[in-house]
Amino acid sequence: MSYSTQNIRNVCLLGHGGNGKTSLAESMLYLTGGTERLGRTADGNTTCDYDPEETRRQISISTAVAPVEYNGCKINVLDTPGYFDFVGEVVEAVQVADAAIIVCSAKAGMSVGAEKAWDLCETRKLPRLLYISKTDEENADYNAAFATLRDRFGKNVAPVVAPIWDADKKVIGIIDVLHKRAFEAGPKGERIEIDVPADKQSVLDELYDALKESVAETSEEFMDKFFGGEDFTYAEMIQGLRQGVKDLSLFPVVCGSALSGLGTRMLLDIIVELLPNPMEGRPLMGENSDGELDEFVAFPGALPCALVWKTTSDQYGKYSYIKVVSGNIKPDMQLVDSRTGSTEKIGRLYVMKGKKADEVKELQCGDIGAIGKMDKVKTGDTLSDSRKVVKLEPIPFPEPCYSVAIAPKTKGQEDKIASGLTKLNEEDASFTFGTDPETKETVLKVLNNDYIMNIVDTGNVFITYPGDGLPMSYWDDYRQQNLDSLLYPLIKFQDYIDDDNKEYFDEMKSYSAEIYSRISKMSAKEFEEAAASIKEEIADSVIYNIMVDDKSTEAGYDSLIVKYTSFYNENFKNK
């Protein structure tokens, strides 16, 4: 189904890891018929966390798109990672979103992730609302969570939803302040209307009056009406609240539970009614054909232009995720890549839902979709009509600040590793790599440790020098490679074991184990500094000298057959 620009909403979910962003996106899909079952992060079957590494670690690593169709609107929900290690994915989503939903937990309230998300929205001047999740879980405290948000973000944080508690302080429903109605969630997440509890009527009136005051501040006409004692109509309330959200003078607060579905439909109503469509969103800056900076606002009647904001590759090919900034995009169109200056023929178009790609005939202005098999196009490229070549502002990735050297686990695979990193860099432009001119090692420059872990876990590489701060388990490959060379003369000594020198075996075994024990407790930096002295220590050892003295034997030192694998696995590898 095709949607006009006015009926499209592009919303990114931001917030701290573990606060329920992926579960919220799953709830939206399920309750609108986008999925047949409600996936759970713990079960590894959510739409947005489809990568095997995401399933294994039960966290989001990359941004996923979840298109939600609701009340005649298409809501492109961008589910972003909450952990700071993958902030590049968050920046990509914020670049193309027209509004943000900052997800906070009713158990914790204000968090570092929420504060960083707020600061990012402030930098991008992005309209936003706050969603307090997990309100029906044990130890949840909506009032305390809301208080932390109000203390941090000020009085412009305005609740448009309030929870209903039973006698045991368990949330059993919610109040829609704007419509003065109350609901509870059915067994399948459906919304069931109930009466507003008598003890909540005063709370509802107080919250509604606060909303009226917020509406009055959006225009002089509304201000005069408010002080004149007149009530606002429903249309005027929506108009004022929508203007306040757009002007960044009002930040609605919603609450609910993604697992039970409580509050999800109300959140969808608020997204449709209060958040801006692409034509009302923040304009993108860019260079026109004359090289001059200009603002580019989404407009359906203009020449086609699209921003490539994300790239993924799998066994079926490459997908270039785009946001259509102006005009409409159709297959077989000829558009100019402003980075290369070359003309690219648009391939098949898709609407992405997690890893699922549904082919479409056209992408409307303001919509988010993907183009298949655009081999020369990279993340951050602008595709535009040759009659008006546009180069939109680059995605502002943070500067990489952490460097490590890596090498293939199998010798001779350097070219394959380089090719793999090139493809990975096309998908994620937040890291860089190259060859160190002095050491000739491949050096990765990334944002933080966890990104290194992700590459090591999924790629056929080991870390040759990880630097400080990386968990010990992730530089075992590095230490192991160097340990092999340090213990090489000791391990080779087993080739001399016979009836005449068997007495030396126990000494060698004990000495090697002691060396390994010392090394295993060292940090990366300590190991680097101690390596030379350990080599000297081994060279001075009695065992080493016995072996060297005996190297005039027929076999010869350099031609000895090393029975390394079985001996090392048995005695040292797992210690």
CSV table of C-alpha atoms in Angstrom, one decimal, residues 179-352:
chain,number,residue,atom,x,y,z
A,179,HIS,CA,-9.5,12.1,25.5
A,180,LYS,CA,-10.4,11.7,29.2
A,181,ARG,CA,-10.8,8.0,28.8
A,182,ALA,CA,-9.4,4.9,30.6
A,183,PHE,CA,-8.3,1.6,29.2
A,184,GLU,CA,-6.9,-1.8,30.2
A,185,ALA,CA,-5.2,-4.4,28.1
A,186,GLY,CA,-7.0,-7.6,27.0
A,187,PRO,CA,-5.4,-11.1,26.9
A,188,LYS,CA,-4.1,-10.4,23.3
A,189,GLY,CA,-3.0,-6.8,24.0
A,190,GLU,CA,-6.3,-5.4,22.7
A,191,ARG,CA,-7.5,-2.1,24.2
A,192,ILE,CA,-10.6,-2.4,26.4
A,193,GLU,CA,-12.2,0.8,27.6
A,194,ILE,CA,-13.1,1.0,31.3
A,195,ASP,CA,-14.5,3.8,33.6
A,196,VAL,CA,-12.1,6.3,35.0
A,197,PRO,CA,-11.7,5.4,38.7
A,198,ALA,CA,-13.2,7.9,41.0
A,199,ASP,CA,-10.0,8.4,42.9
A,200,LYS,CA,-8.2,9.2,39.6
A,201,GLN,CA,-10.7,11.9,38.4
A,202,SER,CA,-8.9,14.7,40.2
A,203,VAL,CA,-5.5,13.5,38.8
A,204,LEU,CA,-7.1,13.5,35.3
A,205,ASP,CA,-8.4,17.1,35.7
A,206,GLU,CA,-5.1,18.3,37.0
A,207,LEU,CA,-3.2,16.8,34.0
A,208,TYR,CA,-5.7,18.0,31.5
A,209,ASP,CA,-5.5,21.6,32.9
A,210,ALA,CA,-1.7,21.4,32.5
A,211,LEU,CA,-2.1,20.3,28.9
A,212,LYS,CA,-4.4,23.3,28.3
A,213,GLU,CA,-1.8,25.6,29.7
A,214,SER,CA,0.8,24.1,27.4
A,215,VAL,CA,-1.5,24.6,24.4
A,216,ALA,CA,-2.1,28.2,25.4
A,217,GLU,CA,1.6,29.0,25.2
A,218,THR,CA,1.8,28.0,21.5
A,219,SER,CA,0.0,31.1,20.1
A,220,GLU,CA,-1.4,34.5,21.2
A,221,GLU,CA,-4.9,33.5,20.0
A,222,PHE,CA,-4.9,30.4,22.3
A,223,MET,CA,-3.4,32.5,25.2
A,224,ASP,CA,-6.2,35.0,25.0
A,225,LYS,CA,-8.8,32.2,24.9
A,226,PHE,CA,-7.2,30.5,27.9
A,227,PHE,CA,-7.2,33.6,30.1
A,228,GLY,CA,-10.7,34.4,28.9
A,229,GLY,CA,-11.8,31.2,30.6
A,230,GLU,CA,-12.9,29.5,27.4
A,231,ASP,CA,-12.3,25.8,26.8
A,232,PHE,CA,-10.3,24.6,23.8
A,233,THR,CA,-12.0,22.3,21.3
A,234,TYR,CA,-10.4,18.9,20.6
A,235,ALA,CA,-9.1,20.2,17.3
A,236,GLU,CA,-7.5,23.2,19.0
A,237,MET,CA,-5.9,20.9,21.6
A,238,ILE,CA,-4.3,18.7,18.9
A,239,GLN,CA,-3.2,21.8,17.0
A,240,GLY,CA,-1.6,23.4,20.0
A,241,LEU,CA,0.1,20.2,21.2
A,242,ARG,CA,1.3,19.4,17.7
A,243,GLN,CA,2.8,22.9,17.4
A,244,GLY,CA,4.5,22.6,20.8
A,245,VAL,CA,6.1,19.3,19.9
A,246,LYS,CA,7.3,20.7,16.6
A,247,ASP,CA,8.7,23.9,18.3
A,248,LEU,CA,10.5,21.8,21.0
A,249,SER,CA,8.5,23.6,23.7
A,250,LEU,CA,6.5,20.5,24.7
A,251,PHE,CA,7.7,16.9,25.3
A,252,PRO,CA,4.7,14.5,25.9
A,253,VAL,CA,5.2,11.5,28.3
A,254,VAL,CA,3.5,8.2,27.6
A,255,CYS,CA,3.7,5.0,29.5
A,256,GLY,CA,2.9,1.3,29.1
A,257,SER,CA,4.1,-2.3,28.8
A,258,ALA,CA,5.3,-3.7,25.5
A,259,LEU,CA,4.8,-7.3,26.6
A,260,SER,CA,1.1,-6.9,27.7
A,261,GLY,CA,0.4,-4.3,25.0
A,262,LEU,CA,-0.8,-1.8,27.6
A,263,GLY,CA,-0.5,1.7,26.2
A,264,THR,CA,0.9,0.6,22.8
A,265,ARG,CA,-2.1,1.7,20.8
A,266,MET,CA,-2.3,5.0,22.7
A,267,LEU,CA,1.3,5.6,21.8
A,268,LEU,CA,0.5,5.0,18.2
A,269,ASP,CA,-2.4,7.5,18.4
A,270,ILE,CA,0.0,10.1,19.8
A,271,ILE,CA,2.6,9.4,17.1
A,272,VAL,CA,0.0,9.9,14.4
A,273,GLU,CA,-1.6,13.0,16.0
A,274,LEU,CA,1.3,14.9,17.5
A,275,LEU,CA,4.6,14.0,15.7
A,276,PRO,CA,5.5,15.7,12.5
A,277,ASN,CA,5.4,14.2,9.0
A,278,PRO,CA,8.5,14.5,6.7
A,279,MET,CA,7.4,17.8,5.2
A,280,GLU,CA,7.2,19.3,8.8
A,281,GLY,CA,10.4,17.7,10.0
A,282,ARG,CA,13.9,19.2,10.3
A,283,PRO,CA,15.3,20.2,6.9
A,284,LEU,CA,18.6,18.6,5.8
A,285,MET,CA,21.5,20.8,4.9
A,286,GLY,CA,23.5,20.2,1.7
A,287,GLU,CA,25.3,21.6,-1.3
A,288,ASN,CA,23.4,22.5,-4.5
A,289,SER,CA,24.8,22.2,-8.0
A,290,ASP,CA,26.7,25.5,-7.5
A,291,GLY,CA,28.4,24.2,-4.4
A,292,GLU,CA,26.4,26.5,-2.1
A,293,LEU,CA,24.9,25.4,1.2
A,294,ASP,CA,21.2,25.2,1.2
A,295,GLU,CA,18.3,23.7,3.1
A,296,PHE,CA,16.4,20.7,1.6
A,297,VAL,CA,12.9,20.1,2.8
A,298,ALA,CA,10.9,17.1,1.8
A,299,PHE,CA,8.6,18.0,-1.1
A,300,PRO,CA,6.7,15.5,-3.2
A,301,GLY,CA,6.6,17.7,-6.3
A,302,ALA,CA,10.3,18.2,-6.6
A,303,LEU,CA,12.9,16.3,-8.6
A,304,PRO,CA,13.8,12.9,-7.0
A,305,CYS,CA,16.5,12.9,-4.4
A,306,ALA,CA,17.4,10.2,-1.7
A,307,LEU,CA,19.9,9.8,1.1
A,308,VAL,CA,21.6,6.5,1.5
A,309,TRP,CA,21.7,6.2,5.3
A,310,LYS,CA,22.5,2.6,5.9
A,311,THR,CA,23.9,-0.4,4.0
A,312,THR,CA,23.6,-4.2,4.7
A,313,SER,CA,24.8,-7.3,3.0
A,314,ASP,CA,23.8,-10.9,3.3
A,315,GLN,CA,23.8,-14.1,1.2
A,316,TYR,CA,21.1,-12.7,-1.0
A,317,GLY,CA,22.9,-9.5,-1.9
A,318,LYS,CA,23.4,-5.9,-0.8
A,319,TYR,CA,20.7,-3.5,0.4
A,320,SER,CA,21.1,0.3,0.4
A,321,TYR,CA,18.7,1.9,2.8
A,322,ILE,CA,17.4,5.2,1.6
A,323,LYS,CA,15.1,8.0,2.7
A,324,VAL,CA,13.4,9.8,-0.2
A,325,VAL,CA,14.0,13.4,0.5
A,326,SER,CA,12.0,14.8,-2.5
A,327,GLY,CA,10.0,13.4,-5.4
A,328,ASN,CA,9.3,9.7,-5.8
A,329,ILE,CA,11.8,6.9,-6.5
A,330,LYS,CA,11.0,4.1,-9.0
A,331,PRO,CA,13.0,1.2,-10.4
A,332,ASP,CA,15.2,1.8,-13.5
A,333,MET,CA,15.5,5.5,-12.7
A,334,GLN,CA,18.8,7.1,-13.6
A,335,LEU,CA,20.2,9.1,-10.6
A,336,VAL,CA,23.5,10.7,-10.1
A,337,ASP,CA,25.7,9.7,-7.1
A,338,SER,CA,27.0,13.1,-5.9
A,339,ARG,CA,30.1,11.4,-4.3
A,340,THR,CA,31.4,9.8,-7.5
A,341,GLY,CA,29.6,11.9,-10.1
A,342,SER,CA,28.5,8.7,-11.9
A,343,THR,CA,25.0,7.8,-13.0
A,344,GLU,CA,23.5,4.8,-11.2
A,345,LYS,CA,20.5,2.8,-12.4
A,346,ILE,CA,18.1,2.2,-9.6
A,347,GLY,CA,17.4,-1.5,-9.0
A,348,ARG,CA,14.5,-3.1,-7.3
A,349,LEU,CA,12.9,-1.3,-4.4
A,350,TYR,CA,12.0,-2.8,-1.1
A,351,VAL,CA,10.3,-2.0,2.2
A,352,MET,CA,12.3,-3.6,4.9
